[in-house]
């Protein structure tokens, strides 16, 4: 029986986790903790940004980030070999988000601005960027929930289309169609 290709674990790109500095005589638990910390340090920002975009609520995103970290830690010793640890983490975060929604988690229309380094922009450039960002955020919030989620996973989370499809439990064709529909609606709203 042939093993099924899973893009979360094999996307064709070898990505090595940063090697934490752990003493040679460290216990397996110490090693796992160091690897866990390195994984969260390397990809935690992308996970939190994706959750913030999905939730639209900073407090809920922080709570779900913590829940994601707990889920990852509880299953860290059982994790498969990962080619794309970022996709694995974002998928776990997305599933935590869906679980929160099923439990009746809070939905918000609050727009959370992305954190951007503005040190090298003039005041005029900064004002134009902020106007465009708020217009895009408004247009994104008007999209149906499925389209918002596919946009957040693919563009904010940086997942490939195949990884996004796997995370959402959808086919690649459905994911492509949702991305296309979202982009068409965004372009229409931004005109």
mmCIF file of C-alpha atoms in Angstrom:
data_model
loop_
_atom_site.group_PDB
_atom_site.id
_atom_site.type_symbol
_atom_site.label_atom_id
_atom_site.label_comp_id
_atom_site.label_asym_id
_atom_site.label_seq_id
_atom_site.Cartn_x
_atom_site.Cartn_y
_atom_site.Cartn_z
ATOM 1 C CA UNK A 1 0.000 0.000 0.000
ATOM 2 C CA UNK A 2 1.431 3.333 -1.043
ATOM 3 C CA UNK A 3 1.676 6.099 1.571
ATOM 4 C CA UNK A 4 -0.530 9.119 0.890
ATOM 5 C CA UNK A 5 1.250 12.385 0.172
ATOM 6 C CA UNK A 6 0.545 14.921 2.921
ATOM 7 C CA UNK A 7 1.687 18.468 2.100
ATOM 8 C CA UNK A 8 1.924 19.432 5.759
ATOM 9 C CA UNK A 9 4.717 16.965 6.162
ATOM 10 C CA UNK A 10 6.148 16.884 2.664
ATOM 11 C CA UNK A 11 5.892 19.985 0.500
ATOM 12 C CA UNK A 12 9.098 19.358 -1.409
ATOM 13 C CA UNK A 13 11.156 21.853 0.564
ATOM 14 C CA UNK A 14 13.504 20.744 3.300
ATOM 15 C CA UNK A 15 13.231 23.047 6.285
ATOM 16 C CA UNK A 16 15.353 22.250 9.280
ATOM 17 C CA UNK A 17 14.348 23.404 12.717
ATOM 18 C CA UNK A 18 16.855 25.689 14.368
ATOM 19 C CA UNK A 19 19.129 23.697 16.626
ATOM 20 C CA UNK A 20 18.628 24.756 20.223
ATOM 21 C CA UNK A 21 21.730 24.887 22.324
ATOM 22 C CA UNK A 22 21.307 21.976 24.715
ATOM 23 C CA UNK A 23 24.051 20.276 26.643
ATOM 24 C CA UNK A 24 25.049 16.811 25.440
ATOM 25 C CA UNK A 25 24.070 15.306 28.788
ATOM 26 C CA UNK A 26 20.580 16.831 28.663
ATOM 27 C CA UNK A 27 17.645 14.541 29.303
ATOM 28 C CA UNK A 28 15.210 13.717 26.505
ATOM 29 C CA UNK A 29 12.693 16.044 28.191
ATOM 30 C CA UNK A 30 15.202 18.902 28.096
ATOM 31 C CA UNK A 31 15.876 18.242 24.427
ATOM 32 C CA UNK A 32 12.153 18.167 23.615
ATOM 33 C CA UNK A 33 11.633 21.408 25.533
ATOM 34 C CA UNK A 34 14.483 23.081 23.643
ATOM 35 C CA UNK A 35 13.130 21.894 20.288
ATOM 36 C CA UNK A 36 9.636 23.067 21.247
ATOM 37 C CA UNK A 37 10.927 26.515 22.224
ATOM 38 C CA UNK A 38 12.923 26.749 18.983
ATOM 39 C CA UNK A 39 9.858 25.765 16.954
ATOM 40 C CA UNK A 40 7.622 28.347 18.631
ATOM 41 C CA UNK A 41 10.328 31.028 18.416
ATOM 42 C CA UNK A 42 10.783 30.379 14.702
ATOM 43 C CA UNK A 43 7.107 30.254 13.703
ATOM 44 C CA UNK A 44 5.091 31.713 16.568
ATOM 45 C CA UNK A 45 4.832 35.146 14.962
ATOM 46 C CA UNK A 46 3.235 33.727 11.816
ATOM 47 C CA UNK A 47 0.863 31.589 13.884
ATOM 48 C CA UNK A 48 -0.242 34.539 16.021
ATOM 49 C CA UNK A 49 -0.657 36.803 12.977
ATOM 50 C CA UNK A 50 -2.820 34.177 11.283
ATOM 51 C CA UNK A 51 -4.933 33.732 14.413
ATOM 52 C CA UNK A 52 -5.353 37.495 14.743
ATOM 53 C CA UNK A 53 -6.607 37.661 11.166
ATOM 54 C CA UNK A 54 -8.946 34.684 11.659
ATOM 55 C CA UNK A 55 -10.352 35.848 14.999
ATOM 56 C CA UNK A 56 -10.534 39.579 14.490
ATOM 57 C CA UNK A 57 -10.100 39.796 18.251
ATOM 58 C CA UNK A 58 -6.695 40.191 19.867
ATOM 59 C CA UNK A 59 -7.680 38.569 23.155
ATOM 60 C CA UNK A 60 -9.188 35.518 21.510
ATOM 61 C CA UNK A 61 -6.167 35.212 19.209
ATOM 62 C CA UNK A 62 -3.854 35.263 22.243
ATOM 63 C CA UNK A 63 -5.982 32.613 23.974
ATOM 64 C CA UNK A 64 -5.967 30.418 20.881
ATOM 65 C CA UNK A 65 -2.217 30.882 20.497
ATOM 66 C CA UNK A 66 -1.790 29.553 24.039
ATOM 67 C CA UNK A 67 -4.159 26.669 23.296
ATOM 68 C CA UNK A 68 -2.169 25.891 20.153
ATOM 69 C CA UNK A 69 1.084 25.855 22.136
ATOM 70 C CA UNK A 70 -0.461 23.490 24.689
ATOM 71 C CA UNK A 71 -1.724 21.156 21.952
ATOM 72 C CA UNK A 72 1.684 21.151 20.288
ATOM 73 C CA UNK A 73 3.508 20.496 23.586
ATOM 74 C CA UNK A 74 1.157 17.652 24.587
ATOM 75 C CA UNK A 75 1.801 15.885 21.290
ATOM 76 C CA UNK A 76 5.349 17.046 20.683
ATOM 77 C CA UNK A 77 6.918 13.627 21.269
ATOM 78 C CA UNK A 78 4.424 12.070 18.801
ATOM 79 C CA UNK A 79 4.937 14.593 16.004
ATOM 80 C CA UNK A 80 5.912 13.247 12.607
ATOM 81 C CA UNK A 81 9.047 14.358 10.832
ATOM 82 C CA UNK A 82 8.142 17.789 9.517
ATOM 83 C CA UNK A 83 9.198 19.337 6.250
ATOM 84 C CA UNK A 84 7.046 22.358 6.944
ATOM 85 C CA UNK A 85 6.800 22.997 10.674
ATOM 86 C CA UNK A 86 5.089 26.336 10.033
ATOM 87 C CA UNK A 87 2.261 24.637 8.128
ATOM 88 C CA UNK A 88 1.924 22.059 10.917
ATOM 89 C CA UNK A 89 1.643 24.775 13.580
ATOM 90 C CA UNK A 90 -0.779 26.912 11.577
ATOM 91 C CA UNK A 91 -2.958 23.876 10.899
ATOM 92 C CA UNK A 92 -3.111 23.131 14.627
ATOM 93 C CA UNK A 93 -3.926 26.798 15.284
ATOM 94 C CA UNK A 94 -6.660 26.763 12.626
ATOM 95 C CA UNK A 95 -8.211 23.664 14.168
ATOM 96 C CA UNK A 96 -8.102 25.342 17.591
ATOM 97 C CA UNK A 97 -9.874 28.308 15.985
ATOM 98 C CA UNK A 98 -12.565 26.046 14.515
ATOM 99 C CA UNK A 99 -13.011 24.268 17.859
ATOM 100 C CA UNK A 100 -13.432 27.646 19.534
ATOM 101 C CA UNK A 101 -16.128 28.599 17.037
ATOM 102 C CA UNK A 102 -17.934 25.290 17.590
ATOM 103 C CA UNK A 103 -17.875 25.895 21.366
ATOM 104 C CA UNK A 104 -19.473 29.271 20.760
ATOM 105 C CA UNK A 105 -16.301 31.333 20.815
ATOM 106 C CA UNK A 106 -16.653 35.043 20.385
ATOM 107 C CA UNK A 107 -16.895 36.464 16.908
ATOM 108 C CA UNK A 108 -15.731 39.990 16.388
ATOM 109 C CA UNK A 109 -15.804 42.608 13.723
ATOM 110 C CA UNK A 110 -12.963 44.453 15.459
ATOM 111 C CA UNK A 111 -10.195 45.086 12.964
ATOM 112 C CA UNK A 112 -6.755 44.401 14.362
ATOM 113 C CA UNK A 113 -4.018 46.246 12.502
ATOM 114 C CA UNK A 114 -0.951 44.281 11.468
ATOM 115 C CA UNK A 115 2.274 45.313 13.120
ATOM 116 C CA UNK A 116 4.529 46.953 10.555
ATOM 117 C CA UNK A 117 7.907 48.617 10.783
ATOM 118 C CA UNK A 118 7.291 52.213 9.704
ATOM 119 C CA UNK A 119 10.734 53.585 10.538
ATOM 120 C CA UNK A 120 11.745 54.060 6.900
ATOM 121 C CA UNK A 121 8.565 55.664 5.565
ATOM 122 C CA UNK A 122 7.704 59.304 5.199
ATOM 123 C CA UNK A 123 4.556 60.618 6.857
ATOM 124 C CA UNK A 124 2.785 60.742 3.490
ATOM 125 C CA UNK A 125 3.749 57.150 2.619
ATOM 126 C CA UNK A 126 2.651 56.016 6.064
ATOM 127 C CA UNK A 127 -0.735 57.758 5.697
ATOM 128 C CA UNK A 128 -1.280 56.229 2.246
ATOM 129 C CA UNK A 129 -0.321 52.773 3.499
ATOM 130 C CA UNK A 130 -2.634 53.072 6.511
ATOM 131 C CA UNK A 131 -5.534 54.234 4.324
ATOM 132 C CA UNK A 132 -5.005 51.326 1.929
ATOM 133 C CA UNK A 133 -4.636 48.848 4.801
ATOM 134 C CA UNK A 134 -7.860 49.993 6.468
ATOM 135 C CA UNK A 135 -9.692 49.788 3.132
ATOM 136 C CA UNK A 136 -8.374 46.248 2.538
ATOM 137 C CA UNK A 137 -9.250 45.221 6.116
ATOM 138 C CA UNK A 138 -12.786 46.551 5.656
ATOM 139 C CA UNK A 139 -13.156 44.675 2.360
ATOM 140 C CA UNK A 140 -11.756 41.474 3.900
ATOM 141 C CA UNK A 141 -14.231 41.693 6.779
ATOM 142 C CA UNK A 142 -17.083 41.826 4.245
ATOM 143 C CA UNK A 143 -16.062 38.510 2.654
ATOM 144 C CA UNK A 144 -17.920 35.324 3.645
ATOM 145 C CA UNK A 145 -16.210 33.494 6.534
ATOM 146 C CA UNK A 146 -14.855 30.636 4.372
ATOM 147 C CA UNK A 147 -13.181 33.119 2.046
ATOM 148 C CA UNK A 148 -11.728 35.096 4.963
ATOM 149 C CA UNK A 149 -10.261 31.885 6.378
ATOM 150 C CA UNK A 150 -8.699 30.717 3.122
ATOM 151 C CA UNK A 151 -7.172 34.190 2.620
ATOM 152 C CA UNK A 152 -5.784 34.224 6.167
ATOM 153 C CA UNK A 153 -4.229 30.763 5.899
ATOM 154 C CA UNK A 154 -2.768 31.276 2.437
ATOM 155 C CA UNK A 155 -1.649 34.904 2.518
ATOM 156 C CA UNK A 156 -1.220 35.726 6.207
ATOM 157 C CA UNK A 157 -0.079 32.254 7.252
ATOM 158 C CA UNK A 158 2.078 31.730 4.190
ATOM 159 C CA UNK A 159 0.737 28.239 3.501
ATOM 160 C CA UNK A 160 0.836 26.826 0.001
ATOM 161 C CA UNK A 161 -2.479 26.112 -1.676
ATOM 162 C CA UNK A 162 -2.040 22.411 -0.972
ATOM 163 C CA UNK A 163 -1.227 23.068 2.694
ATOM 164 C CA UNK A 164 -4.201 25.437 2.978
ATOM 165 C CA UNK A 165 -6.477 22.791 1.460
ATOM 166 C CA UNK A 166 -5.206 20.172 3.897
ATOM 167 C CA UNK A 167 -5.628 22.495 6.875
ATOM 168 C CA UNK A 168 -9.197 23.342 5.851
ATOM 169 C CA UNK A 169 -10.099 19.767 4.968
ATOM 170 C CA UNK A 170 -10.930 20.783 1.408
ATOM 171 C CA UNK A 171 -9.677 19.750 -1.996
ATOM 172 C CA UNK A 172 -6.999 21.744 -3.786
ATOM 173 C CA UNK A 173 -9.540 22.694 -6.465
ATOM 174 C CA UNK A 174 -12.001 23.993 -3.860
ATOM 175 C CA UNK A 175 -9.236 25.979 -2.186
ATOM 176 C CA UNK A 176 -8.161 27.500 -5.501
ATOM 177 C CA UNK A 177 -11.775 28.397 -6.262
ATOM 178 C CA UNK A 178 -12.206 30.034 -2.853
ATOM 179 C CA UNK A 179 -8.996 32.027 -3.253
ATOM 180 C CA UNK A 180 -10.053 33.136 -6.720
ATOM 181 C CA UNK A 181 -13.529 34.132 -5.513
ATOM 182 C CA UNK A 182 -12.030 36.081 -2.609
ATOM 183 C CA UNK A 183 -9.608 37.939 -4.862
ATOM 184 C CA UNK A 184 -12.348 38.769 -7.368
ATOM 185 C CA UNK A 185 -14.554 40.151 -4.575
ATOM 186 C CA UNK A 186 -11.655 42.118 -3.096
ATOM 187 C CA UNK A 187 -10.736 43.638 -6.446
ATOM 188 C CA UNK A 188 -14.369 44.591 -7.015
ATOM 189 C CA UNK A 189 -14.614 46.170 -3.563
ATOM 190 C CA UNK A 190 -11.360 48.108 -3.952
ATOM 191 C CA UNK A 191 -12.333 49.751 -7.266
#
